[in-house]
Coordinates of C-alpha atoms in Angstrom, one line a residue:
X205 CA 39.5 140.1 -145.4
X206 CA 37.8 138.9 -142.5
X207 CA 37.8 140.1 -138.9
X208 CA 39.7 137.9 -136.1
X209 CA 39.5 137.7 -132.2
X210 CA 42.2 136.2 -130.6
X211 CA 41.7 135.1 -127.5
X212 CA 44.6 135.0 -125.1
X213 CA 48.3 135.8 -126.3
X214 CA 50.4 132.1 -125.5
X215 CA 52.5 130.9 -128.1
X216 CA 50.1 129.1 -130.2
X217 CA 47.8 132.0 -130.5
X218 CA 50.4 134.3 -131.6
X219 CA 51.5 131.9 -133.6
X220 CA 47.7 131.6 -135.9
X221 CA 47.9 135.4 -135.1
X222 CA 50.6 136.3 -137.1
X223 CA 49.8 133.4 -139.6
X224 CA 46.2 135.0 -140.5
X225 CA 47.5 138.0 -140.5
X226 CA 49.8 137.3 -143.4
X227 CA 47.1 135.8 -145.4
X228 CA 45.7 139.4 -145.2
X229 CA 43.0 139.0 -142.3
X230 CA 42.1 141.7 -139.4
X231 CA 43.4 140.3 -136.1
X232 CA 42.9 141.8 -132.7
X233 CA 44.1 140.1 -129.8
X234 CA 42.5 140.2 -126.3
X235 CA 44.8 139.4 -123.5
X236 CA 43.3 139.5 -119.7
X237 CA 46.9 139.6 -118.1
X238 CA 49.3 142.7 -119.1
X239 CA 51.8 140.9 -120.9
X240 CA 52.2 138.4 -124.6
X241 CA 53.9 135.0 -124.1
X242 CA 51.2 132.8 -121.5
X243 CA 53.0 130.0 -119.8
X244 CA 55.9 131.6 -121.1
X245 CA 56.3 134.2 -118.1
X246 CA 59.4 135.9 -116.6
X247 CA 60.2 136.7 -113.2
X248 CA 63.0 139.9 -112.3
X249 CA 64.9 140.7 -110.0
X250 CA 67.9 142.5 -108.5
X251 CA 69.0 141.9 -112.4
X252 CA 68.6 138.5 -112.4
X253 CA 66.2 136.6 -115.1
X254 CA 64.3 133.3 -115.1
X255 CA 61.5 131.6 -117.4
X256 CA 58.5 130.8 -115.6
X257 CA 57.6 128.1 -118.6
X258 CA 59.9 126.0 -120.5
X259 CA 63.3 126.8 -120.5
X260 CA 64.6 124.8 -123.5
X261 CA 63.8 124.3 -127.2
X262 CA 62.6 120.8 -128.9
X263 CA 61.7 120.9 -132.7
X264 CA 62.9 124.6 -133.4
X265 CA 61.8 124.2 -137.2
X266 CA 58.6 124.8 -136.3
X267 CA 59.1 128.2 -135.6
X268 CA 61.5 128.5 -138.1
X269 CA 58.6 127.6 -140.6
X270 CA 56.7 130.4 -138.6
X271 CA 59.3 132.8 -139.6
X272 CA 60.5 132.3 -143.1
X273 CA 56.5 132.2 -144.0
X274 CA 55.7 135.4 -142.1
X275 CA 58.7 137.8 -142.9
X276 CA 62.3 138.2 -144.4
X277 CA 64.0 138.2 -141.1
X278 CA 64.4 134.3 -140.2
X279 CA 64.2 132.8 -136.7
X280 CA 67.7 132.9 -135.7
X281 CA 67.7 136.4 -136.7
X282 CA 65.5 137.5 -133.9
X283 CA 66.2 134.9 -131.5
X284 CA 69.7 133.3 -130.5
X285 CA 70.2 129.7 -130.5
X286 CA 72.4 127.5 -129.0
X287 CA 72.4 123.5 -129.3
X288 CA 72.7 122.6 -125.9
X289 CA 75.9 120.3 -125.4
X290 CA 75.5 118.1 -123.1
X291 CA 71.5 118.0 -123.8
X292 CA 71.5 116.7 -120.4
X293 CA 73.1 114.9 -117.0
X294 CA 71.5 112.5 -115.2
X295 CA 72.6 111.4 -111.8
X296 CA 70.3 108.2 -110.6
X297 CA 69.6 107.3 -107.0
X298 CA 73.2 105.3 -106.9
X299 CA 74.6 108.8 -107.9
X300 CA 75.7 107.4 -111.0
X301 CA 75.9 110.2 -113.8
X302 CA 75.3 110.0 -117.2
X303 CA 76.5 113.3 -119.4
X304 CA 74.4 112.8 -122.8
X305 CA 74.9 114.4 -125.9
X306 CA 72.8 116.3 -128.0
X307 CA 71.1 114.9 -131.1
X308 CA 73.5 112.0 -131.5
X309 CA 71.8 108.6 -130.7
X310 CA 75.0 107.0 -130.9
X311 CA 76.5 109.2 -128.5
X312 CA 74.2 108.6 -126.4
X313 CA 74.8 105.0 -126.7
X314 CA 78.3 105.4 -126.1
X315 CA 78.4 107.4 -123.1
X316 CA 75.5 104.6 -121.9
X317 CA 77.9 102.2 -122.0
X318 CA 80.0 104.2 -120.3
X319 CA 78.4 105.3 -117.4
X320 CA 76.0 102.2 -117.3
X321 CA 78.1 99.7 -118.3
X322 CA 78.7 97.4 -121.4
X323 CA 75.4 96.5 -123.0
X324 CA 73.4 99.3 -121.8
X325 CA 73.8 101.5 -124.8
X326 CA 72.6 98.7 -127.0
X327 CA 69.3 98.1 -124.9
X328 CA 69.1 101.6 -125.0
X329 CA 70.0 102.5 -128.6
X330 CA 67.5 99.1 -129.6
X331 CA 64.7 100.3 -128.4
X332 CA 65.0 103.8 -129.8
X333 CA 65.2 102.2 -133.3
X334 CA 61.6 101.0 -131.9
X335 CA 61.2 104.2 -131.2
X336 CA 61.7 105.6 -134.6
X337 CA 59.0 103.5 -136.0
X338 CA 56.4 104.7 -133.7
X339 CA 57.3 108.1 -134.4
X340 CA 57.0 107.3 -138.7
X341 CA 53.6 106.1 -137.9
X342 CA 52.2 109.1 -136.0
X343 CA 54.0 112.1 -136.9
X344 CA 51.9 113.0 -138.9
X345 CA 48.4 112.6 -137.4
X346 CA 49.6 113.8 -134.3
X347 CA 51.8 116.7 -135.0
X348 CA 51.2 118.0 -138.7
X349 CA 47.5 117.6 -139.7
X350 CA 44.0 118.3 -137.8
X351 CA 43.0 115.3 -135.6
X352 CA 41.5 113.2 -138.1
X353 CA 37.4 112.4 -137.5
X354 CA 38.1 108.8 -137.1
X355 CA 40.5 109.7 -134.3
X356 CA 39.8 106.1 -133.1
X357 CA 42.4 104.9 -135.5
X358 CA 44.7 106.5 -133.7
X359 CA 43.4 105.7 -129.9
X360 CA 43.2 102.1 -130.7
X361 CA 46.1 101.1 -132.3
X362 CA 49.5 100.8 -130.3
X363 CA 52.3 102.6 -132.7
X364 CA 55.3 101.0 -130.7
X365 CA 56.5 97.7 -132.0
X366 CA 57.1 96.0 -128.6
X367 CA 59.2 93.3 -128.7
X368 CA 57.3 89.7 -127.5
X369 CA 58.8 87.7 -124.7
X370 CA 58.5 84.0 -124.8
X371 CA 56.8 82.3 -121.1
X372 CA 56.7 78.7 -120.7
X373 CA 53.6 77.5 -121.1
X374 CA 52.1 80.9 -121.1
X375 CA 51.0 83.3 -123.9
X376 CA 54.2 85.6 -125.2
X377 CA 54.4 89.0 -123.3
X378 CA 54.6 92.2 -124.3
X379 CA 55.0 95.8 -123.6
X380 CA 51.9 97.9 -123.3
X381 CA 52.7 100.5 -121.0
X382 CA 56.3 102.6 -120.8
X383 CA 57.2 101.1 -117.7
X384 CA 56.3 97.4 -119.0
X385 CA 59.0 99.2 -122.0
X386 CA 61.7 99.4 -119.5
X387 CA 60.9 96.1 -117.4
X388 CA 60.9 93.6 -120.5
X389 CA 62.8 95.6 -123.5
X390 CA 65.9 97.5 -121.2
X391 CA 66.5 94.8 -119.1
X392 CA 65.0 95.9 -116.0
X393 CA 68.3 98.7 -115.0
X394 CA 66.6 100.3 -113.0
X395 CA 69.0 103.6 -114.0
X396 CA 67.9 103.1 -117.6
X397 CA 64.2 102.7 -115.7
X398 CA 64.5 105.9 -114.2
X399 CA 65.7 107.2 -117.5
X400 CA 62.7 106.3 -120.1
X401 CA 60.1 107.3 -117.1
X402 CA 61.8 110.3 -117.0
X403 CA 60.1 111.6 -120.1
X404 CA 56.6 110.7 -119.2
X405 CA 56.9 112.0 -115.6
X406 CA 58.5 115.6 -117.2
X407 CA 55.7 115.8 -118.9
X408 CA 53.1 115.0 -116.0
X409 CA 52.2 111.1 -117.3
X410 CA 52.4 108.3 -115.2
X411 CA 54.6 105.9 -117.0
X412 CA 52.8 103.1 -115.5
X413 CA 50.0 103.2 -117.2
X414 CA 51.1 105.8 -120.4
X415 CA 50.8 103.6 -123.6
X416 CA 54.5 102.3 -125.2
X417 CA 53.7 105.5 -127.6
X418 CA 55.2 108.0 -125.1
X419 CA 58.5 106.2 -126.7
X420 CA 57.9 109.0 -129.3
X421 CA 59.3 111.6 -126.6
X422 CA 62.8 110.0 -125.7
X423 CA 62.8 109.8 -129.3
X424 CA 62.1 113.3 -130.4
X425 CA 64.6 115.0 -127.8
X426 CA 67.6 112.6 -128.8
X427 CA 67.1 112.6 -132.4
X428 CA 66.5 116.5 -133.3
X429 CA 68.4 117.8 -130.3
X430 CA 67.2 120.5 -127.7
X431 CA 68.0 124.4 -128.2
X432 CA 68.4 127.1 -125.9
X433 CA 68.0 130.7 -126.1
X434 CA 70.0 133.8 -125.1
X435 CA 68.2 135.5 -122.6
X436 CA 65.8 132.4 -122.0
X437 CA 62.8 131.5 -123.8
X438 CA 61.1 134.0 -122.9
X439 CA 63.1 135.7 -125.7
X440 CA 61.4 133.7 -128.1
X441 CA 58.2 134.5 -126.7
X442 CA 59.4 138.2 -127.4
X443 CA 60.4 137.7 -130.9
X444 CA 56.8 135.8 -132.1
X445 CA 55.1 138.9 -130.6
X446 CA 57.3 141.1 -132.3
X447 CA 56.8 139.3 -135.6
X448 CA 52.9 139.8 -135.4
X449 CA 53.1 143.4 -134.6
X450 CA 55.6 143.9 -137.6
X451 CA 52.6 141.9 -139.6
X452 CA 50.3 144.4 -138.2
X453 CA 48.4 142.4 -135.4
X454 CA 46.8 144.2 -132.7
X455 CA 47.1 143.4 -129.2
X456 CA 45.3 144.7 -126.2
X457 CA 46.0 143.6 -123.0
X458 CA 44.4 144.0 -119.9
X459 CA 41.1 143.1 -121.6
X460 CA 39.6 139.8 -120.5
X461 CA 36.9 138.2 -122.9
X462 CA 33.6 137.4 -120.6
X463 CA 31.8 135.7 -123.3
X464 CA 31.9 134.6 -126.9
X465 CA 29.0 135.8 -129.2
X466 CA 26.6 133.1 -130.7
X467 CA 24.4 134.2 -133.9
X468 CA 22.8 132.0 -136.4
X469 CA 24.5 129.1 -134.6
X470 CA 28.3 130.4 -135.7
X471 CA 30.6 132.7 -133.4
X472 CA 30.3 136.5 -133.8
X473 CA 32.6 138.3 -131.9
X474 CA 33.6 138.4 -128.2
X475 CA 32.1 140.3 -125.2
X476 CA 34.6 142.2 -123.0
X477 CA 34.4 142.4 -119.0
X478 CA 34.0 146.0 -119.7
X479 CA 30.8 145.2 -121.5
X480 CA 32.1 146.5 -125.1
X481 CA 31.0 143.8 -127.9
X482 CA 33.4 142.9 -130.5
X483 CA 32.7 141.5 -133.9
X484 CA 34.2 138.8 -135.7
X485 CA 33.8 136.8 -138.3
X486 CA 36.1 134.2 -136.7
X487 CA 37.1 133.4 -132.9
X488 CA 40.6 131.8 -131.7
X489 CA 40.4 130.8 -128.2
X490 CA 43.8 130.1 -126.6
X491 CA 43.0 129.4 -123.0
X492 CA 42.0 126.9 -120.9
X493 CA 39.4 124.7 -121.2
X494 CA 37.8 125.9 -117.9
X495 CA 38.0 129.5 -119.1
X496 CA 36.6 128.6 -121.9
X497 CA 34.1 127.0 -120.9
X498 CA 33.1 130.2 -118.8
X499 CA 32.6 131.9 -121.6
X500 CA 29.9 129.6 -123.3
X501 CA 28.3 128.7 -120.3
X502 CA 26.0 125.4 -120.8
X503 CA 27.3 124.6 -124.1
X504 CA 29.8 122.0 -124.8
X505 CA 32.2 123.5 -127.6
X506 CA 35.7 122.0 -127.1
X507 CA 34.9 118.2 -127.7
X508 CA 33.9 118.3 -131.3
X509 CA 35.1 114.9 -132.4
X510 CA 33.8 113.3 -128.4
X511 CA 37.6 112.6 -127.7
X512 CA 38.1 111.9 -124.5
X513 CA 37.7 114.7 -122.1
X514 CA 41.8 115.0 -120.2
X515 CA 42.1 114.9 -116.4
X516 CA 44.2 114.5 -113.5
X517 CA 47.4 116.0 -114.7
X518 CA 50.0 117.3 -112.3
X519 CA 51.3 120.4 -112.4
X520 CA 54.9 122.2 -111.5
X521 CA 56.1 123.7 -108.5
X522 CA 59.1 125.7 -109.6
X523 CA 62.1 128.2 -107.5
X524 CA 64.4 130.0 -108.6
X525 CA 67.7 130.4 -107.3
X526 CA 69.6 133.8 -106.8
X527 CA 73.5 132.6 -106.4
X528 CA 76.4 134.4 -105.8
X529 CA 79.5 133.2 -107.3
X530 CA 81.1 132.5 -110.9
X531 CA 79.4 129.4 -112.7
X532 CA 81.8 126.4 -113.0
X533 CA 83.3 125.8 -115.8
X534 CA 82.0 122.6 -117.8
X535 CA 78.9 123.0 -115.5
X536 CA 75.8 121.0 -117.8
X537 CA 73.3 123.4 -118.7
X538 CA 70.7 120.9 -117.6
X539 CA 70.3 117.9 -114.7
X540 CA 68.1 115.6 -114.1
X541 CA 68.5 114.2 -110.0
X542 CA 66.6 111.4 -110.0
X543 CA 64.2 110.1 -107.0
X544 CA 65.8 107.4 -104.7
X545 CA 61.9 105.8 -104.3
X546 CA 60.4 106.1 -107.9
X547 CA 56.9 104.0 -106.4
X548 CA 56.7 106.4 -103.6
X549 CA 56.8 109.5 -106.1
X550 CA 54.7 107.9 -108.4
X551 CA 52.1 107.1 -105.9
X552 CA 52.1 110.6 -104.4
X553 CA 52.0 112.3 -107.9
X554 CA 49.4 109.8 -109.4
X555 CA 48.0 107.8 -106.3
X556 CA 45.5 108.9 -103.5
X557 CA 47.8 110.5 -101.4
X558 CA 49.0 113.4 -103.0
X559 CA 51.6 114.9 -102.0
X560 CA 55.5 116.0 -102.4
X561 CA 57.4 112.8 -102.0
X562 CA 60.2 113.0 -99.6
X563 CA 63.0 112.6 -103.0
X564 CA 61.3 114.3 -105.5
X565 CA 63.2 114.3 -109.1
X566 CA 64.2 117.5 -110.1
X567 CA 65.2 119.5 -113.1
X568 CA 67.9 121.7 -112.8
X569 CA 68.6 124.6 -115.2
X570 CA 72.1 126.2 -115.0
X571 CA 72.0 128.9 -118.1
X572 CA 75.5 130.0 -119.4
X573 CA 74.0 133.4 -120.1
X574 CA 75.1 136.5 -119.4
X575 CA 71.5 138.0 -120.2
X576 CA 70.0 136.7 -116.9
X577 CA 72.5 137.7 -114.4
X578 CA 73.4 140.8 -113.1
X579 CA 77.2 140.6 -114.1
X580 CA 79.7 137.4 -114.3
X581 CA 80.0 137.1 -110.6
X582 CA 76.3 135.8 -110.2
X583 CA 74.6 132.7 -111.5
X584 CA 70.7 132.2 -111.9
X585 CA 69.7 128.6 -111.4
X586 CA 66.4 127.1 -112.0
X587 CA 64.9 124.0 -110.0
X588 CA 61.4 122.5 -111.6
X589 CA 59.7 119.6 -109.9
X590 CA 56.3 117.6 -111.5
X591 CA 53.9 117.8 -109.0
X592 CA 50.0 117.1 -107.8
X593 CA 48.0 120.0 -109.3
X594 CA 45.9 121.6 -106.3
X595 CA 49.2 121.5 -104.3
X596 CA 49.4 123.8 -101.5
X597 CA 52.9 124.3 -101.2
X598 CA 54.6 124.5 -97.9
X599 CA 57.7 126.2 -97.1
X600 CA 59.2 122.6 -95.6
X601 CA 58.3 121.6 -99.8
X602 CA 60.4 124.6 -101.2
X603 CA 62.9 123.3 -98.2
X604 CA 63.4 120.0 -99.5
X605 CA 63.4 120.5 -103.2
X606 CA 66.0 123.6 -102.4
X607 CA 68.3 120.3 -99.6
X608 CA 67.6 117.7 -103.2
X609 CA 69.3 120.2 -105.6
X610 CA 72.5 120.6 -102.9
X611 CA 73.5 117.6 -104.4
X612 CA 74.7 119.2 -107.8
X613 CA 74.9 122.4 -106.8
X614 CA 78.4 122.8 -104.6
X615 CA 78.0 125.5 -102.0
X616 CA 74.2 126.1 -102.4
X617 CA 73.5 127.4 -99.3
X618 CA 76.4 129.5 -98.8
X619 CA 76.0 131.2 -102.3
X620 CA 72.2 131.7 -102.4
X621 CA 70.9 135.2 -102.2
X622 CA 67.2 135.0 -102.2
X623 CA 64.8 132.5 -104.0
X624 CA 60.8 133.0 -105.1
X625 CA 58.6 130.0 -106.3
X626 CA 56.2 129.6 -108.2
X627 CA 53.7 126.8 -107.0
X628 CA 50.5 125.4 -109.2
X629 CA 48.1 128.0 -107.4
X630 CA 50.5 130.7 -109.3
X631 CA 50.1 128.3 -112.7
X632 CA 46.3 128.5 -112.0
X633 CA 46.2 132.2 -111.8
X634 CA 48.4 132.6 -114.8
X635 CA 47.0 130.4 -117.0
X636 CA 43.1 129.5 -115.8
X637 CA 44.0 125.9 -116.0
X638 CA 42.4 123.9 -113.0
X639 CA 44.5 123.4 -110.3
X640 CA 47.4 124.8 -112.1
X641 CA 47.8 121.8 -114.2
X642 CA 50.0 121.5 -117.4
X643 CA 48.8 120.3 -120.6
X644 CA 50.8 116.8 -121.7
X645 CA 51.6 116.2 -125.6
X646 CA 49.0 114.2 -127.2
X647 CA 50.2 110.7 -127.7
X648 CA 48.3 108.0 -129.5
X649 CA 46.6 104.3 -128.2
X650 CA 45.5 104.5 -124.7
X651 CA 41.6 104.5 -126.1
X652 CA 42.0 107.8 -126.6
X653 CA 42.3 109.8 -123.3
X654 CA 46.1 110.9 -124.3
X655 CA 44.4 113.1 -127.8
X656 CA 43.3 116.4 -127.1
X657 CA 39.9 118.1 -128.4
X658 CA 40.1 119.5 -132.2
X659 CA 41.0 122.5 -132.8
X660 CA 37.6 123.1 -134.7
X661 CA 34.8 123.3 -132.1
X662 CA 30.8 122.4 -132.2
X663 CA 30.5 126.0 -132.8
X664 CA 31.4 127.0 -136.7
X665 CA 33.4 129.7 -136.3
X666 CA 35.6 129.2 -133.3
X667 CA 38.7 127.4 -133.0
X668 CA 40.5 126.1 -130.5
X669 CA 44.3 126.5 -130.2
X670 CA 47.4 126.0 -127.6
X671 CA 48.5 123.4 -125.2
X672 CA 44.6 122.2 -124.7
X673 CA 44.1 121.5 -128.5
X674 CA 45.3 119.2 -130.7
X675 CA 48.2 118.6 -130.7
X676 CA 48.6 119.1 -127.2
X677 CA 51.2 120.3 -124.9
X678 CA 54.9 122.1 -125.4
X679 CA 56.5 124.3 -127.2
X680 CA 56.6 122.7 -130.7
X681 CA 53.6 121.8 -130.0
X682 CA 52.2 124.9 -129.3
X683 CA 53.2 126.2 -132.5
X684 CA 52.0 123.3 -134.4
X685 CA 48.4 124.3 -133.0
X686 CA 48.4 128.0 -134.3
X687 CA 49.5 126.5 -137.6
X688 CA 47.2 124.1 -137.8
X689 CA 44.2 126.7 -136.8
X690 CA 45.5 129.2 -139.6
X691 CA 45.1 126.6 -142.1
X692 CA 42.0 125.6 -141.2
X693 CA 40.7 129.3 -141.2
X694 CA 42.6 130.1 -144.4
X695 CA 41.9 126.8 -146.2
X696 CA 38.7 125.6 -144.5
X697 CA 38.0 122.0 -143.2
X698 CA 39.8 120.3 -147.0
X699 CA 43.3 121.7 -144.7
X700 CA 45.1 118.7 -143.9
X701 CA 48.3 119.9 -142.8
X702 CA 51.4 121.0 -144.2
X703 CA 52.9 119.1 -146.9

């Protein structure tokens, strides 16, 4: 039995947590806040409820796996899910709306066409069977084994099949870049524009320069569906904590680690801000890389295969929304308002002068859930906009994201009891991520600079795990990393995934 130190309690560290656990190891978790879940935060008030972090569900399996191999009690036991249905509306900047259903590619296709026009569901529905092959070629290396040590392969090589276009006189052209994917392959709508760059700006990539691969994430949300939760995902944060303190995991929060212990070139333990040392025979750190980095000072531990260190990603400014009044009937659980200027947002999210563009796209999350209300008269709405990590947020910003969502919410103003936000300066002092900035799923091609570090580190011993790890960014993928740390600790450096 060996002794484990956990560092930080996010999803992916609870996740090795409770695997390691299971295999019959000692693990004690260290926490510097005074609460489990990381990104996955809550905020209450008056009895109303809202997630800080995600608020829906891609790739549930993955914590399904997490449960049937950890305990008798499976996932949906402990945590309430719901297919989301629609999985989404989108209204573009000519207000056109778009209801699209969940995990139905053909649906999707149909109600294209509908809102669209004839011929856009193909286009669309084409290039998702593109899709499909890029994710067959990298599921795998990206999501369900250790980053391989040749992870050039993977930077190198460009999964998606574009199509090639035919010039006179000139060399064919082809896609390279997401937004090359939507200029050549759909056509040029600029709706069904706004639509594929929606998944790279949600996820704080600039689709003008994000390799074709990001087609993978359009792909992975309209193929296996996205979930919600009763109560919110924080819920689900709740019942993975649960889980490893049925499986006899200790947590202690309140406790920041100052400093990992280094003897005979091999983590030892952890050093507490209090002074205490703690022994180990193993170290998960599930933080971010600049906290990490504080705690090896001078030493270099994350990069272990020299990927590509990750920079310049945005982060989120988020408010909530207090409303009185009974949710509409047939309201969508989730909208997309897209940006009337895409270039301008683009330029201010990814150019030199950052900023919050004057029609910022928004996410808006209206949950059909009696768990984060006070009572049926009340509704708790959710706003999330991509923005510049570093952002000092002004109240004329929270103004004009609060004047963009009026749009689909009726009444707004009129019904809003109170509203907090939560800007990338909160993000920063949650998380220790610079800036407040959000970790991006790792994609492949690019040369590299879309992978994340290993999850094994320079130093034997310690392991890396969470959204600034392979596999990168996300819920599934957080859980993916713990997984993929457990095995590696279990199983040593032969562990090549699940099978």
């Amino acid at each position: 039995m060996a002794r484990i130190v956990v560092i930080g309690a996010g999803l992916g560290a609870m996740t090795a947590a409770a695997r390691l656990a299971v295999a019959g190891h000692r693990v004690v978790v260290y926490e510097r806040g005074g609460t489990y879940g990381g990104a996955l935060g809550r905020v209450e008030r008056d009895g109303f409820a809202f997630d800080t972090g995600p608020g829906l569900l891609q790739l549930p399996a993955v914590y399904r796996d997490l449960f049937v191999k950890t305990g008798k009690e499976p996932l949906e036991k402990c945590v309430e899910l719901s297919q989301v249905e629609p999985a989404v509306r989108h209204v573009f900047a000519d207000d056109t709306a778009a209801d699209l259903p969940n995990a139905s590619r053909a649906g999707v296709g149909e109600a294209l066409d509908t809102a669209l026009g004839e011929g856009a569901g193909a286009r669309w529905s084409a290039f998702m069977n593109r899709a499909r092959e890029a994710w067959d070629r990298t599921r795998r290396p990206l999501l369900e084994e250790p980053l391989w040590p040749n992870w050039e392969v993977l930077a190198a090589r460009e999964p998606y099949p574009s199509v090639p276009f035919k010039r006179l006189l000139r060399r064919e052209r082809r896609a390279v870049t997401l937004s090359e994917v939507g200029e050549l392959e759909l056509g040029g709508d600029p709706r069904l524009v706004a639509l594929l760059e929606q998944f790279a700006l949600a996820h704080g990539l600039d689709p003008r320069v994000t390799p074709a691969s990001a087609a993978v994430l359009p792909y992975l949300e309209q193929t296996f569906g996205t979930w919600s939760a009763r109560g919110g995902m924080r819920a689900l944060a709740r019942a993975v904590y649960e889980r490893c303190v049925a499986r006899r995991v200790e947590f202690v929060f309140g406790s920041a680690v100052t400093r990992i212990v280094e003897k005979d070139g091999r983590a030892a333990g952890v050093e507490l801000a209090d002074g205490t040392v703690v022994d180990a025979d193993f170290v998960v750190a599930g933080v971010a890389p600049t906290l990490l980095d504080g705690m090896l000072p001078g030493t270099d531990v994350r990069a272990a295969d020299d990927v590509p260190a990750r920079s310049g990603l945005p982060s989120r400014l988020t408010v909530f929304l207090a409303l009185s009044g009974v949710r509409p009937e047939g309201t969508p659980l989730r909208t997309v308002l897209h940006s009337a200027d895409r270039e301008d947002e683009l330029d201010r999210l990814f150019g030199e002068r950052p900023g919050l563009p004057a029609s910022p796209t928004v996410a808006v999350l209206r949950p059909d859930d009696p768990d984060v209300t006070p009572d049926g008269a009340h509704e708790a709405v959710t706003l999330t906009v991509t923005v510049p990590a570093h952002l000092e947020v002004t109240p004329a910003d929270v103004e004009r994201v609060i004047a963009r969502a009026e749009a689909v919410v009726p009444d707004l103003r009129s019904r809003l009891l109170w509203h907090e936000v939560r800007t990338p300066a909160d993000v920063a002092d949650a998380t220790g991520a610079d800036g407040g900035a959000v970790p991006a799923p790792a994609l492949a091609a690019a040369d590299g600079t879309l992978l994340h570090p290993s999850n094994s580190t320079r130093l034997q011993g310690l392991y890396a795990v969470g959204g600034w790890a392979h596999p990168g960014g996300g819920l599934p993928h957080a859980g993916m990393s713990g997984t993929l740390v457990a095995g590696l600790i279990v199983e040593g450096p032969e562990f090549r995934g699940s099978q």
